[in-house]
Short mmCIF file of N, CA and C in Angstrom, two decimals:
data_model
loop_
_atom_site.label_atom_id
_atom_site.label_comp_id
_atom_site.label_asym_id
_atom_site.label_seq_id
_atom_site.Cartn_x
_atom_site.Cartn_y
_atom_site.Cartn_z
N MET K 88 9.09 -27.78 -45.92
CA MET K 88 10.12 -28.03 -44.75
C MET K 88 9.24 -28.65 -43.80
N THR K 89 9.58 -29.76 -43.26
CA THR K 89 9.00 -30.51 -42.21
C THR K 89 9.40 -30.12 -40.89
N GLY K 90 8.81 -30.54 -39.91
CA GLY K 90 9.10 -30.23 -38.58
C GLY K 90 10.34 -30.87 -38.11
N GLU K 91 10.59 -32.23 -38.71
CA GLU K 91 11.84 -32.80 -38.42
C GLU K 91 13.12 -32.04 -38.91
N GLY K 92 12.94 -31.45 -39.98
CA GLY K 92 14.02 -30.57 -40.63
C GLY K 92 14.43 -29.55 -39.72
N ILE K 93 13.31 -28.79 -39.06
CA ILE K 93 13.63 -27.79 -38.11
C ILE K 93 14.24 -28.26 -36.87
N VAL K 94 13.89 -29.42 -36.38
CA VAL K 94 14.63 -29.91 -35.11
C VAL K 94 15.97 -30.27 -35.50
N ALA K 95 16.28 -30.90 -36.70
CA ALA K 95 17.67 -31.30 -36.94
C ALA K 95 18.52 -29.94 -37.09
N ASN K 96 17.91 -28.92 -37.74
CA ASN K 96 18.60 -27.70 -37.90
C ASN K 96 18.95 -27.12 -36.57
N ASN K 97 18.00 -27.06 -35.50
CA ASN K 97 18.15 -26.48 -34.30
C ASN K 97 19.34 -27.19 -33.56
N SER K 98 19.31 -28.64 -33.68
CA SER K 98 20.28 -29.39 -32.79
C SER K 98 21.56 -29.13 -33.47
N GLU K 99 21.74 -28.94 -34.62
CA GLU K 99 22.94 -28.61 -35.39
C GLU K 99 23.56 -27.40 -34.82
N ILE K 100 22.60 -26.34 -34.63
CA ILE K 100 23.02 -24.99 -34.18
C ILE K 100 23.59 -25.15 -32.81
N ALA K 101 22.78 -25.95 -32.04
CA ALA K 101 23.16 -26.14 -30.58
C ALA K 101 24.48 -26.93 -30.48
N GLN K 102 24.83 -27.88 -31.37
CA GLN K 102 26.09 -28.40 -31.23
C GLN K 102 27.18 -27.47 -31.89
N ALA K 103 26.95 -26.54 -32.71
CA ALA K 103 27.92 -25.83 -33.34
C ALA K 103 28.28 -24.71 -32.47
N VAL K 104 27.43 -24.07 -31.60
CA VAL K 104 27.67 -22.91 -30.76
C VAL K 104 27.60 -23.54 -29.40
N PRO K 105 28.74 -24.14 -28.60
CA PRO K 105 28.62 -24.60 -27.20
C PRO K 105 28.38 -23.54 -26.35
N MET K 106 27.56 -23.79 -25.47
CA MET K 106 27.03 -22.72 -24.35
C MET K 106 28.01 -22.77 -23.36
N ARG K 107 28.57 -21.53 -22.99
CA ARG K 107 29.49 -21.30 -21.82
C ARG K 107 28.97 -20.56 -20.95
N VAL K 108 29.01 -21.25 -19.69
CA VAL K 108 28.34 -20.73 -18.46
C VAL K 108 29.42 -20.33 -17.51
N SER K 109 29.71 -19.26 -17.12
CA SER K 109 30.78 -18.88 -16.06
C SER K 109 30.35 -19.32 -14.70
N GLY K 110 31.42 -19.45 -13.83
CA GLY K 110 31.07 -19.66 -12.50
C GLY K 110 30.19 -18.46 -11.92
N LYS K 111 30.42 -17.47 -12.23
CA LYS K 111 29.73 -16.27 -11.68
C LYS K 111 28.23 -16.27 -12.03
N THR K 112 27.85 -16.79 -13.30
CA THR K 112 26.52 -17.10 -13.65
C THR K 112 25.86 -18.15 -12.84
N ILE K 113 26.62 -19.16 -12.69
CA ILE K 113 26.02 -20.25 -11.84
C ILE K 113 25.80 -19.76 -10.41
N GLN K 114 26.62 -19.09 -9.91
CA GLN K 114 26.35 -18.49 -8.60
C GLN K 114 25.16 -17.72 -8.34
N ILE K 115 24.93 -16.78 -9.44
CA ILE K 115 23.92 -15.90 -9.51
C ILE K 115 22.52 -16.64 -9.44
N LEU K 116 22.55 -17.72 -10.43
CA LEU K 116 21.32 -18.61 -10.58
C LEU K 116 21.02 -19.27 -9.29
N LEU K 117 22.07 -19.85 -8.63
CA LEU K 117 21.87 -20.58 -7.59
C LEU K 117 21.37 -19.65 -6.46
N ALA K 118 21.86 -18.44 -6.41
CA ALA K 118 21.39 -17.44 -5.20
C ALA K 118 19.91 -17.14 -5.51
N ILE K 119 19.49 -17.10 -6.75
CA ILE K 119 18.16 -16.83 -6.99
C ILE K 119 17.20 -17.91 -6.69
N ILE K 120 17.76 -19.07 -6.96
CA ILE K 120 16.80 -20.19 -6.65
C ILE K 120 16.65 -20.46 -5.10
N ALA K 121 17.97 -20.23 -4.34
CA ALA K 121 18.00 -20.32 -2.96
C ALA K 121 17.06 -19.23 -2.43
N THR K 122 17.04 -18.07 -2.93
CA THR K 122 16.17 -16.99 -2.45
C THR K 122 14.69 -17.43 -2.62
N ILE K 123 14.23 -17.77 -3.74
CA ILE K 123 12.87 -18.31 -4.02
C ILE K 123 12.40 -19.50 -3.04
N LEU K 124 13.37 -20.48 -2.85
CA LEU K 124 13.08 -21.70 -2.06
C LEU K 124 13.02 -21.12 -0.55
N ALA K 125 13.84 -20.28 -0.11
CA ALA K 125 13.78 -19.64 1.21
C ALA K 125 12.48 -18.87 1.45
N ILE K 126 12.06 -18.12 0.49
CA ILE K 126 10.86 -17.40 0.65
C ILE K 126 9.71 -18.36 0.66
N ALA K 127 9.77 -19.54 -0.14
CA ALA K 127 8.65 -20.39 0.02
C ALA K 127 8.67 -21.09 1.23
N ALA K 128 9.69 -21.41 1.78
CA ALA K 128 9.84 -22.14 3.09
C ALA K 128 9.32 -21.17 4.23
N LEU K 129 9.62 -19.98 4.13
CA LEU K 129 9.12 -18.94 5.31
C LEU K 129 7.52 -18.84 5.06
N LYS K 130 7.13 -18.85 3.94
CA LYS K 130 5.74 -18.64 3.65
C LYS K 130 4.89 -19.91 4.28
N ALA K 131 5.52 -21.07 4.07
CA ALA K 131 5.07 -22.54 4.52
C ALA K 131 4.98 -22.53 5.92
N THR K 132 6.05 -21.77 6.57
CA THR K 132 6.10 -22.16 8.08
C THR K 132 5.88 -20.69 8.76
N SER K 133 5.15 -19.87 8.19
CA SER K 133 4.84 -18.53 8.63
C SER K 133 4.34 -18.53 10.08
N ALA K 134 3.38 -19.54 10.36
CA ALA K 134 2.75 -19.58 11.66
C ALA K 134 3.84 -19.58 12.83
N ILE K 135 4.91 -20.30 12.50
CA ILE K 135 6.07 -20.37 13.48
C ILE K 135 7.02 -19.29 13.27
N THR K 136 7.42 -18.99 12.04
CA THR K 136 8.61 -18.09 11.82
C THR K 136 8.21 -16.73 12.14
N ILE K 137 7.10 -16.33 11.88
CA ILE K 137 6.57 -14.90 12.06
C ILE K 137 6.75 -14.59 13.72
N PRO K 138 6.20 -15.33 14.45
CA PRO K 138 6.30 -14.96 16.00
C PRO K 138 7.68 -14.98 16.44
N LEU K 139 8.55 -15.99 15.84
CA LEU K 139 9.98 -16.18 16.26
C LEU K 139 10.66 -14.71 15.77
N ALA K 140 10.46 -14.38 14.46
CA ALA K 140 11.13 -13.22 13.95
C ALA K 140 10.58 -11.99 14.88
N PHE K 141 9.49 -11.95 15.19
CA PHE K 141 8.96 -10.63 16.06
C PHE K 141 9.59 -10.77 17.30
N ALA K 142 9.73 -11.98 17.97
CA ALA K 142 10.44 -12.09 19.33
C ALA K 142 11.86 -11.77 19.13
N PHE K 143 12.51 -12.26 18.17
CA PHE K 143 13.96 -11.81 17.86
C PHE K 143 14.09 -10.28 17.76
N PHE K 144 13.29 -9.70 16.92
CA PHE K 144 13.31 -8.23 16.76
C PHE K 144 13.25 -7.48 18.05
N ILE K 145 12.20 -7.83 18.99
CA ILE K 145 12.09 -7.21 20.11
C ILE K 145 13.28 -7.53 21.05
N ALA K 146 13.91 -8.71 20.94
CA ALA K 146 15.04 -8.88 21.86
C ALA K 146 16.30 -8.15 21.35
N VAL K 147 16.44 -7.98 20.11
CA VAL K 147 17.57 -7.00 19.56
C VAL K 147 17.29 -5.52 20.09
N LEU K 148 15.98 -5.20 19.98
CA LEU K 148 15.72 -3.86 20.33
C LEU K 148 16.05 -3.46 21.88
N VAL K 149 15.77 -4.36 22.63
CA VAL K 149 15.74 -4.11 24.04
C VAL K 149 17.32 -4.58 24.79
N HIS K 150 18.00 -5.21 23.91
CA HIS K 150 19.22 -5.71 24.35
C HIS K 150 20.22 -4.58 24.87
N PRO K 151 20.39 -3.46 24.05
CA PRO K 151 21.36 -2.48 24.61
C PRO K 151 20.78 -1.83 26.06
N LEU K 152 19.39 -1.54 26.07
CA LEU K 152 19.08 -1.13 27.20
C LEU K 152 19.13 -2.22 28.29
N GLN K 153 19.00 -3.39 28.19
CA GLN K 153 19.22 -4.45 29.13
C GLN K 153 20.76 -4.51 29.57
N CYS K 154 21.62 -4.36 28.56
CA CYS K 154 22.96 -4.32 29.09
C CYS K 154 23.45 -3.13 29.84
N TRP K 155 22.94 -2.10 29.53
CA TRP K 155 23.34 -0.70 30.13
C TRP K 155 22.89 -0.85 31.57
N LEU K 156 21.49 -1.28 31.69
CA LEU K 156 20.95 -1.35 33.07
C LEU K 156 21.44 -2.58 34.04
N ASN K 157 22.13 -3.54 33.35
CA ASN K 157 22.76 -4.54 34.09
C ASN K 157 24.05 -4.06 34.84
N ARG K 158 24.78 -3.05 33.96
CA ARG K 158 25.96 -2.47 34.53
C ARG K 158 25.62 -1.75 35.74
N HIS K 159 24.48 -1.03 35.90
CA HIS K 159 24.20 -0.19 37.01
C HIS K 159 23.29 -0.64 37.94
N LEU K 160 22.39 -1.80 37.74
CA LEU K 160 21.34 -2.36 38.57
C LEU K 160 21.62 -3.89 38.76
N PRO K 161 20.85 -4.32 39.74
CA PRO K 161 21.07 -5.73 39.71
C PRO K 161 20.15 -6.34 38.56
N HIS K 162 20.40 -7.66 38.16
CA HIS K 162 19.92 -8.19 37.12
C HIS K 162 18.40 -8.26 37.01
N TRP K 163 17.90 -8.68 38.16
CA TRP K 163 16.40 -8.96 38.21
C TRP K 163 15.79 -7.62 38.12
N LEU K 164 16.33 -6.39 38.54
CA LEU K 164 15.65 -5.28 38.42
C LEU K 164 15.74 -4.64 37.11
N SER K 165 16.92 -4.94 36.38
CA SER K 165 16.93 -4.39 35.10
C SER K 165 16.12 -5.08 34.18
N LEU K 166 15.71 -6.34 34.40
CA LEU K 166 14.72 -7.31 33.67
C LEU K 166 13.34 -6.70 33.85
N VAL K 167 13.03 -6.33 35.18
CA VAL K 167 11.77 -5.77 35.50
C VAL K 167 11.55 -4.33 34.69
N ILE K 168 12.62 -3.54 34.78
CA ILE K 168 12.55 -2.35 34.06
C ILE K 168 12.23 -2.43 32.61
N VAL K 169 13.04 -3.21 31.90
CA VAL K 169 12.99 -3.43 30.59
C VAL K 169 11.67 -4.05 30.24
N MET K 170 10.91 -4.94 30.91
CA MET K 170 9.58 -5.37 30.72
C MET K 170 8.68 -4.42 30.91
N VAL K 171 8.83 -3.47 31.81
CA VAL K 171 7.76 -2.19 32.09
C VAL K 171 8.05 -1.30 31.00
N VAL K 172 9.31 -1.07 30.40
CA VAL K 172 9.31 -0.16 29.34
C VAL K 172 8.66 -0.67 27.99
N LEU K 173 8.91 -2.04 27.79
CA LEU K 173 8.42 -2.76 26.65
C LEU K 173 6.87 -2.68 26.67
N ALA K 174 6.27 -3.04 27.89
CA ALA K 174 4.87 -3.00 27.98
C ALA K 174 4.28 -1.63 27.80
N SER K 175 4.99 -0.59 28.25
CA SER K 175 4.55 0.74 28.03
C SER K 175 4.43 1.35 26.57
N VAL K 176 5.60 0.80 25.86
CA VAL K 176 5.65 1.18 24.43
C VAL K 176 4.39 0.33 23.64
N VAL K 177 4.40 -0.96 23.84
CA VAL K 177 3.29 -1.77 23.41
C VAL K 177 1.98 -1.01 23.61
N GLY K 178 1.70 -0.63 24.90
CA GLY K 178 0.38 0.00 25.42
C GLY K 178 0.21 1.33 24.56
N LEU K 179 1.40 2.07 24.46
CA LEU K 179 1.19 3.25 23.81
C LEU K 179 0.77 3.16 22.30
N ALA K 180 1.37 2.12 21.73
CA ALA K 180 1.04 1.77 20.22
C ALA K 180 -0.42 1.35 20.13
N ILE K 181 -0.85 0.43 20.98
CA ILE K 181 -2.16 0.19 21.00
C ILE K 181 -3.13 1.12 21.18
N GLY K 182 -2.81 1.97 22.13
CA GLY K 182 -3.65 3.20 22.39
C GLY K 182 -3.76 4.14 21.22
N ALA K 183 -2.64 4.27 20.63
CA ALA K 183 -2.64 5.12 19.28
C ALA K 183 -3.49 4.42 18.15
N LEU K 184 -3.56 3.07 18.00
CA LEU K 184 -4.27 2.44 17.19
C LEU K 184 -5.82 2.54 17.45
N LEU K 185 -6.08 2.50 18.72
CA LEU K 185 -7.40 2.58 19.11
C LEU K 185 -8.00 4.02 18.96
N LEU K 186 -7.17 5.04 19.34
CA LEU K 186 -7.61 6.50 18.92
C LEU K 186 -7.86 6.59 17.50
N SER K 187 -6.98 6.01 16.72
CA SER K 187 -7.06 6.20 15.11
C SER K 187 -8.43 5.38 14.74
N ALA K 188 -8.67 4.35 15.36
CA ALA K 188 -9.97 3.63 15.07
C ALA K 188 -11.21 4.50 15.46
N GLU K 189 -11.06 5.11 16.55
CA GLU K 189 -12.17 5.93 17.11
C GLU K 189 -12.49 7.11 16.22
N ILE K 190 -11.37 7.69 15.65
CA ILE K 190 -11.54 8.60 14.63
C ILE K 190 -12.05 8.35 13.24
N VAL K 191 -11.70 7.12 12.83
CA VAL K 191 -12.13 6.61 11.46
C VAL K 191 -13.49 6.15 11.79
N GLU K 192 -13.95 5.50 12.68
CA GLU K 192 -15.38 4.82 13.01
C GLU K 192 -16.48 5.68 12.66
N PRO K 193 -16.62 6.85 12.89
CA PRO K 193 -17.73 7.61 12.48
C PRO K 193 -17.88 7.77 10.90
N LYS K 194 -16.65 7.80 10.44
CA LYS K 194 -16.50 8.09 8.92
C LYS K 194 -16.80 6.70 8.11
N ALA K 195 -16.95 5.68 8.88
CA ALA K 195 -17.04 4.47 8.16
C ALA K 195 -18.08 4.30 6.85
N PRO K 196 -19.39 4.90 7.28
CA PRO K 196 -20.32 4.91 6.13
C PRO K 196 -19.85 5.62 4.98
N GLN K 197 -19.25 6.73 5.13
CA GLN K 197 -18.69 7.57 4.00
C GLN K 197 -17.75 6.57 3.16
N TYR K 198 -16.68 5.95 3.97
CA TYR K 198 -15.77 5.06 3.30
C TYR K 198 -16.39 3.82 2.74
N LEU K 199 -17.46 3.47 3.29
CA LEU K 199 -18.24 2.34 2.61
C LEU K 199 -18.81 2.71 1.40
N GLU K 200 -19.45 3.89 1.28
CA GLU K 200 -20.07 4.27 0.06
C GLU K 200 -18.87 4.59 -1.01
N ARG K 201 -17.86 5.15 -0.67
CA ARG K 201 -16.77 5.37 -1.71
C ARG K 201 -16.21 4.05 -2.17
N LEU K 202 -16.00 3.08 -1.26
CA LEU K 202 -15.54 1.58 -1.49
C LEU K 202 -16.76 1.02 -2.60
N GLN K 203 -17.83 1.25 -2.41
CA GLN K 203 -19.03 0.69 -3.19
C GLN K 203 -18.76 1.33 -4.67
N GLN K 204 -18.63 2.68 -4.66
CA GLN K 204 -18.32 3.32 -5.98
C GLN K 204 -17.02 2.82 -6.69
N MET K 205 -16.01 2.50 -5.97
CA MET K 205 -14.79 1.96 -6.50
C MET K 205 -14.91 0.59 -6.94
N PHE K 206 -15.86 -0.18 -6.30
CA PHE K 206 -16.11 -1.54 -6.83
C PHE K 206 -16.82 -1.47 -8.02
N GLU K 207 -17.94 -0.65 -8.02
CA GLU K 207 -18.86 -0.59 -9.37
C GLU K 207 -17.90 -0.17 -10.53
N GLY K 208 -17.03 0.79 -10.21
CA GLY K 208 -16.19 1.24 -11.28
C GLY K 208 -15.25 0.06 -11.86
N ALA K 209 -14.65 -0.67 -11.00
CA ALA K 209 -13.81 -1.76 -11.25
C ALA K 209 -14.63 -2.75 -11.99
N MET K 210 -15.88 -2.97 -11.55
CA MET K 210 -16.74 -4.13 -12.29
C MET K 210 -17.07 -3.49 -13.60
N ALA K 211 -17.29 -2.28 -13.90
CA ALA K 211 -17.66 -1.76 -15.18
C ALA K 211 -16.36 -1.81 -16.20
N TRP K 212 -15.15 -1.60 -15.59
CA TRP K 212 -13.97 -1.66 -16.16
C TRP K 212 -13.61 -3.19 -16.70
N ALA K 213 -13.90 -4.15 -15.81
CA ALA K 213 -13.77 -5.60 -16.22
C ALA K 213 -14.78 -5.88 -17.12
N ARG K 214 -16.16 -5.51 -17.10
CA ARG K 214 -17.05 -5.80 -18.15
C ARG K 214 -16.67 -5.30 -19.53
N GLN K 215 -16.10 -3.93 -19.59
CA GLN K 215 -15.71 -3.47 -20.84
C GLN K 215 -14.60 -4.36 -21.47
N ARG K 216 -13.86 -5.09 -20.75
CA ARG K 216 -12.84 -5.90 -21.25
C ARG K 216 -13.17 -7.41 -21.35
N GLY K 217 -14.47 -7.64 -21.18
CA GLY K 217 -14.98 -8.98 -21.32
C GLY K 217 -14.70 -9.94 -20.28
N LEU K 218 -14.21 -9.45 -19.27
CA LEU K 218 -13.84 -10.40 -18.01
C LEU K 218 -15.14 -10.88 -17.38
N PRO K 219 -15.31 -12.18 -17.01
CA PRO K 219 -16.55 -12.73 -16.26
C PRO K 219 -16.61 -12.22 -14.97
N VAL K 220 -17.46 -11.25 -14.50
CA VAL K 220 -17.68 -10.89 -13.23
C VAL K 220 -19.03 -10.87 -12.73
N GLU K 221 -19.92 -11.76 -13.31
CA GLU K 221 -21.31 -11.82 -12.93
C GLU K 221 -21.46 -12.30 -11.58
N GLN K 222 -20.77 -13.27 -11.01
CA GLN K 222 -20.71 -13.67 -9.69
C GLN K 222 -20.39 -12.65 -8.76
N LEU K 223 -19.57 -11.69 -8.95
CA LEU K 223 -19.26 -10.69 -8.03
C LEU K 223 -20.19 -9.51 -8.04
N SER K 224 -20.84 -9.28 -9.15
CA SER K 224 -21.64 -8.15 -9.29
C SER K 224 -23.05 -8.35 -8.58
N SER K 225 -23.44 -9.63 -8.09
CA SER K 225 -24.73 -9.58 -7.40
C SER K 225 -24.68 -8.78 -6.08
N GLN K 226 -25.83 -8.31 -5.74
CA GLN K 226 -25.87 -7.64 -4.34
C GLN K 226 -25.68 -8.58 -3.16
N SER K 227 -26.03 -9.75 -3.22
CA SER K 227 -25.68 -10.64 -2.16
C SER K 227 -24.23 -10.91 -2.00
N SER K 228 -23.44 -11.19 -3.02
CA SER K 228 -22.00 -11.22 -2.90
C SER K 228 -21.42 -9.97 -2.48
N GLN K 229 -21.84 -8.94 -2.92
CA GLN K 229 -21.25 -7.59 -2.53
C GLN K 229 -21.59 -7.28 -1.02
N GLY K 230 -22.87 -7.76 -0.45
CA GLY K 230 -23.15 -7.70 0.85
C GLY K 230 -22.32 -8.47 1.64
N GLN K 231 -21.99 -9.72 1.10
CA GLN K 231 -21.15 -10.81 1.88
C GLN K 231 -19.70 -10.09 1.98
N LEU K 232 -19.16 -9.71 0.85
CA LEU K 232 -17.78 -9.02 1.01
C LEU K 232 -17.76 -7.93 1.91
N THR K 233 -18.84 -7.11 1.99
CA THR K 233 -18.77 -5.90 2.95
C THR K 233 -18.83 -6.56 4.44
N ASN K 234 -19.70 -7.59 4.56
CA ASN K 234 -19.78 -8.12 5.88
C ASN K 234 -18.57 -8.74 6.43
N GLU K 235 -17.96 -9.43 5.48
CA GLU K 235 -16.62 -10.05 5.78
C GLU K 235 -15.51 -9.16 6.16
N ALA K 236 -15.55 -7.97 5.44
CA ALA K 236 -14.71 -6.79 5.76
C ALA K 236 -14.84 -6.33 6.92
N LEU K 237 -16.09 -5.95 7.50
CA LEU K 237 -16.48 -5.36 8.49
C LEU K 237 -16.25 -6.27 9.71
N GLY K 238 -16.51 -7.69 9.55
CA GLY K 238 -16.51 -8.53 10.54
C GLY K 238 -14.91 -8.74 10.85
N GLY K 239 -13.89 -8.63 9.97
CA GLY K 239 -12.50 -8.54 10.21
C GLY K 239 -12.02 -7.47 10.88
N LEU K 240 -12.61 -6.23 10.62
CA LEU K 240 -12.31 -5.07 11.45
C LEU K 240 -12.69 -5.04 12.72
N LYS K 241 -13.95 -5.73 13.04
CA LYS K 241 -14.58 -5.80 14.28
C LYS K 241 -13.69 -6.73 15.23
N PHE K 242 -13.22 -7.93 14.66
CA PHE K 242 -12.42 -8.85 15.19
C PHE K 242 -11.03 -8.20 15.67
N LEU K 243 -10.55 -7.32 14.80
CA LEU K 243 -9.30 -6.68 15.09
C LEU K 243 -9.53 -5.65 16.34
N TRP K 244 -10.65 -4.90 16.24
CA TRP K 244 -10.81 -4.12 17.09
C TRP K 244 -11.00 -4.64 18.50
N ASP K 245 -11.99 -5.87 18.45
CA ASP K 245 -12.11 -6.61 19.83
C ASP K 245 -10.78 -7.12 20.48
N GLY K 246 -9.91 -7.46 19.60
CA GLY K 246 -8.75 -8.03 20.03
C GLY K 246 -7.68 -6.99 20.63
N LEU K 247 -7.79 -5.92 20.04
CA LEU K 247 -7.01 -4.69 20.52
C LEU K 247 -7.44 -4.14 21.79
N SER K 248 -8.95 -4.15 21.92
CA SER K 248 -9.48 -3.76 23.01
C SER K 248 -9.24 -4.49 24.32
N LEU K 249 -9.04 -5.78 24.19
CA LEU K 249 -8.59 -6.70 25.21
C LEU K 249 -7.48 -6.20 25.93
N PHE K 250 -6.44 -5.77 25.25
CA PHE K 250 -5.26 -5.20 25.75
C PHE K 250 -5.36 -3.97 26.57
N ILE K 251 -6.21 -3.09 26.19
CA ILE K 251 -6.36 -1.80 26.84
C ILE K 251 -7.26 -2.01 28.08
N GLU K 252 -8.44 -2.76 27.83
CA GLU K 252 -9.49 -2.82 28.95
C GLU K 252 -8.97 -3.84 29.98
N ALA K 253 -8.07 -4.42 29.70
CA ALA K 253 -7.67 -5.61 30.83
C ALA K 253 -7.17 -4.94 32.05
N PRO K 254 -7.71 -5.32 33.31
CA PRO K 254 -7.11 -4.62 34.47
C PRO K 254 -5.57 -4.91 34.97
#
């Protein structure tokens, strides 16, 4: 049997059994495609869409308080109160993060040792399965990964401390 015979037989089968696709199936497939495209578009425009989504979320959260205050106080005063409440909530959240960071900071060397053990275990697992991990196993690359991780944490810490220490 040659490859041409197989193709001929497959096309005969396809002609013999026409595929029927319901409107519901097409709608489901189009919804799946639209979802995938929307996620890809959001990912591509995340520098713009994430701050906008965050701003919209905050606006939705404070709108009921704003409406209630508008009924009882002048508009400008209700805006000031909402902004003070919002700043207080953000300040409390940042304060909680800083407190957590201060608690975790003394234990960082222990966490680093545990992370190193986990990394070595993962490397051994990968070697047993024949995966190429030589570039990651060198001490310089491990040190570089550690420095990058600690640098990122320091950057986050410095950024958060700006909000608390600002007069």
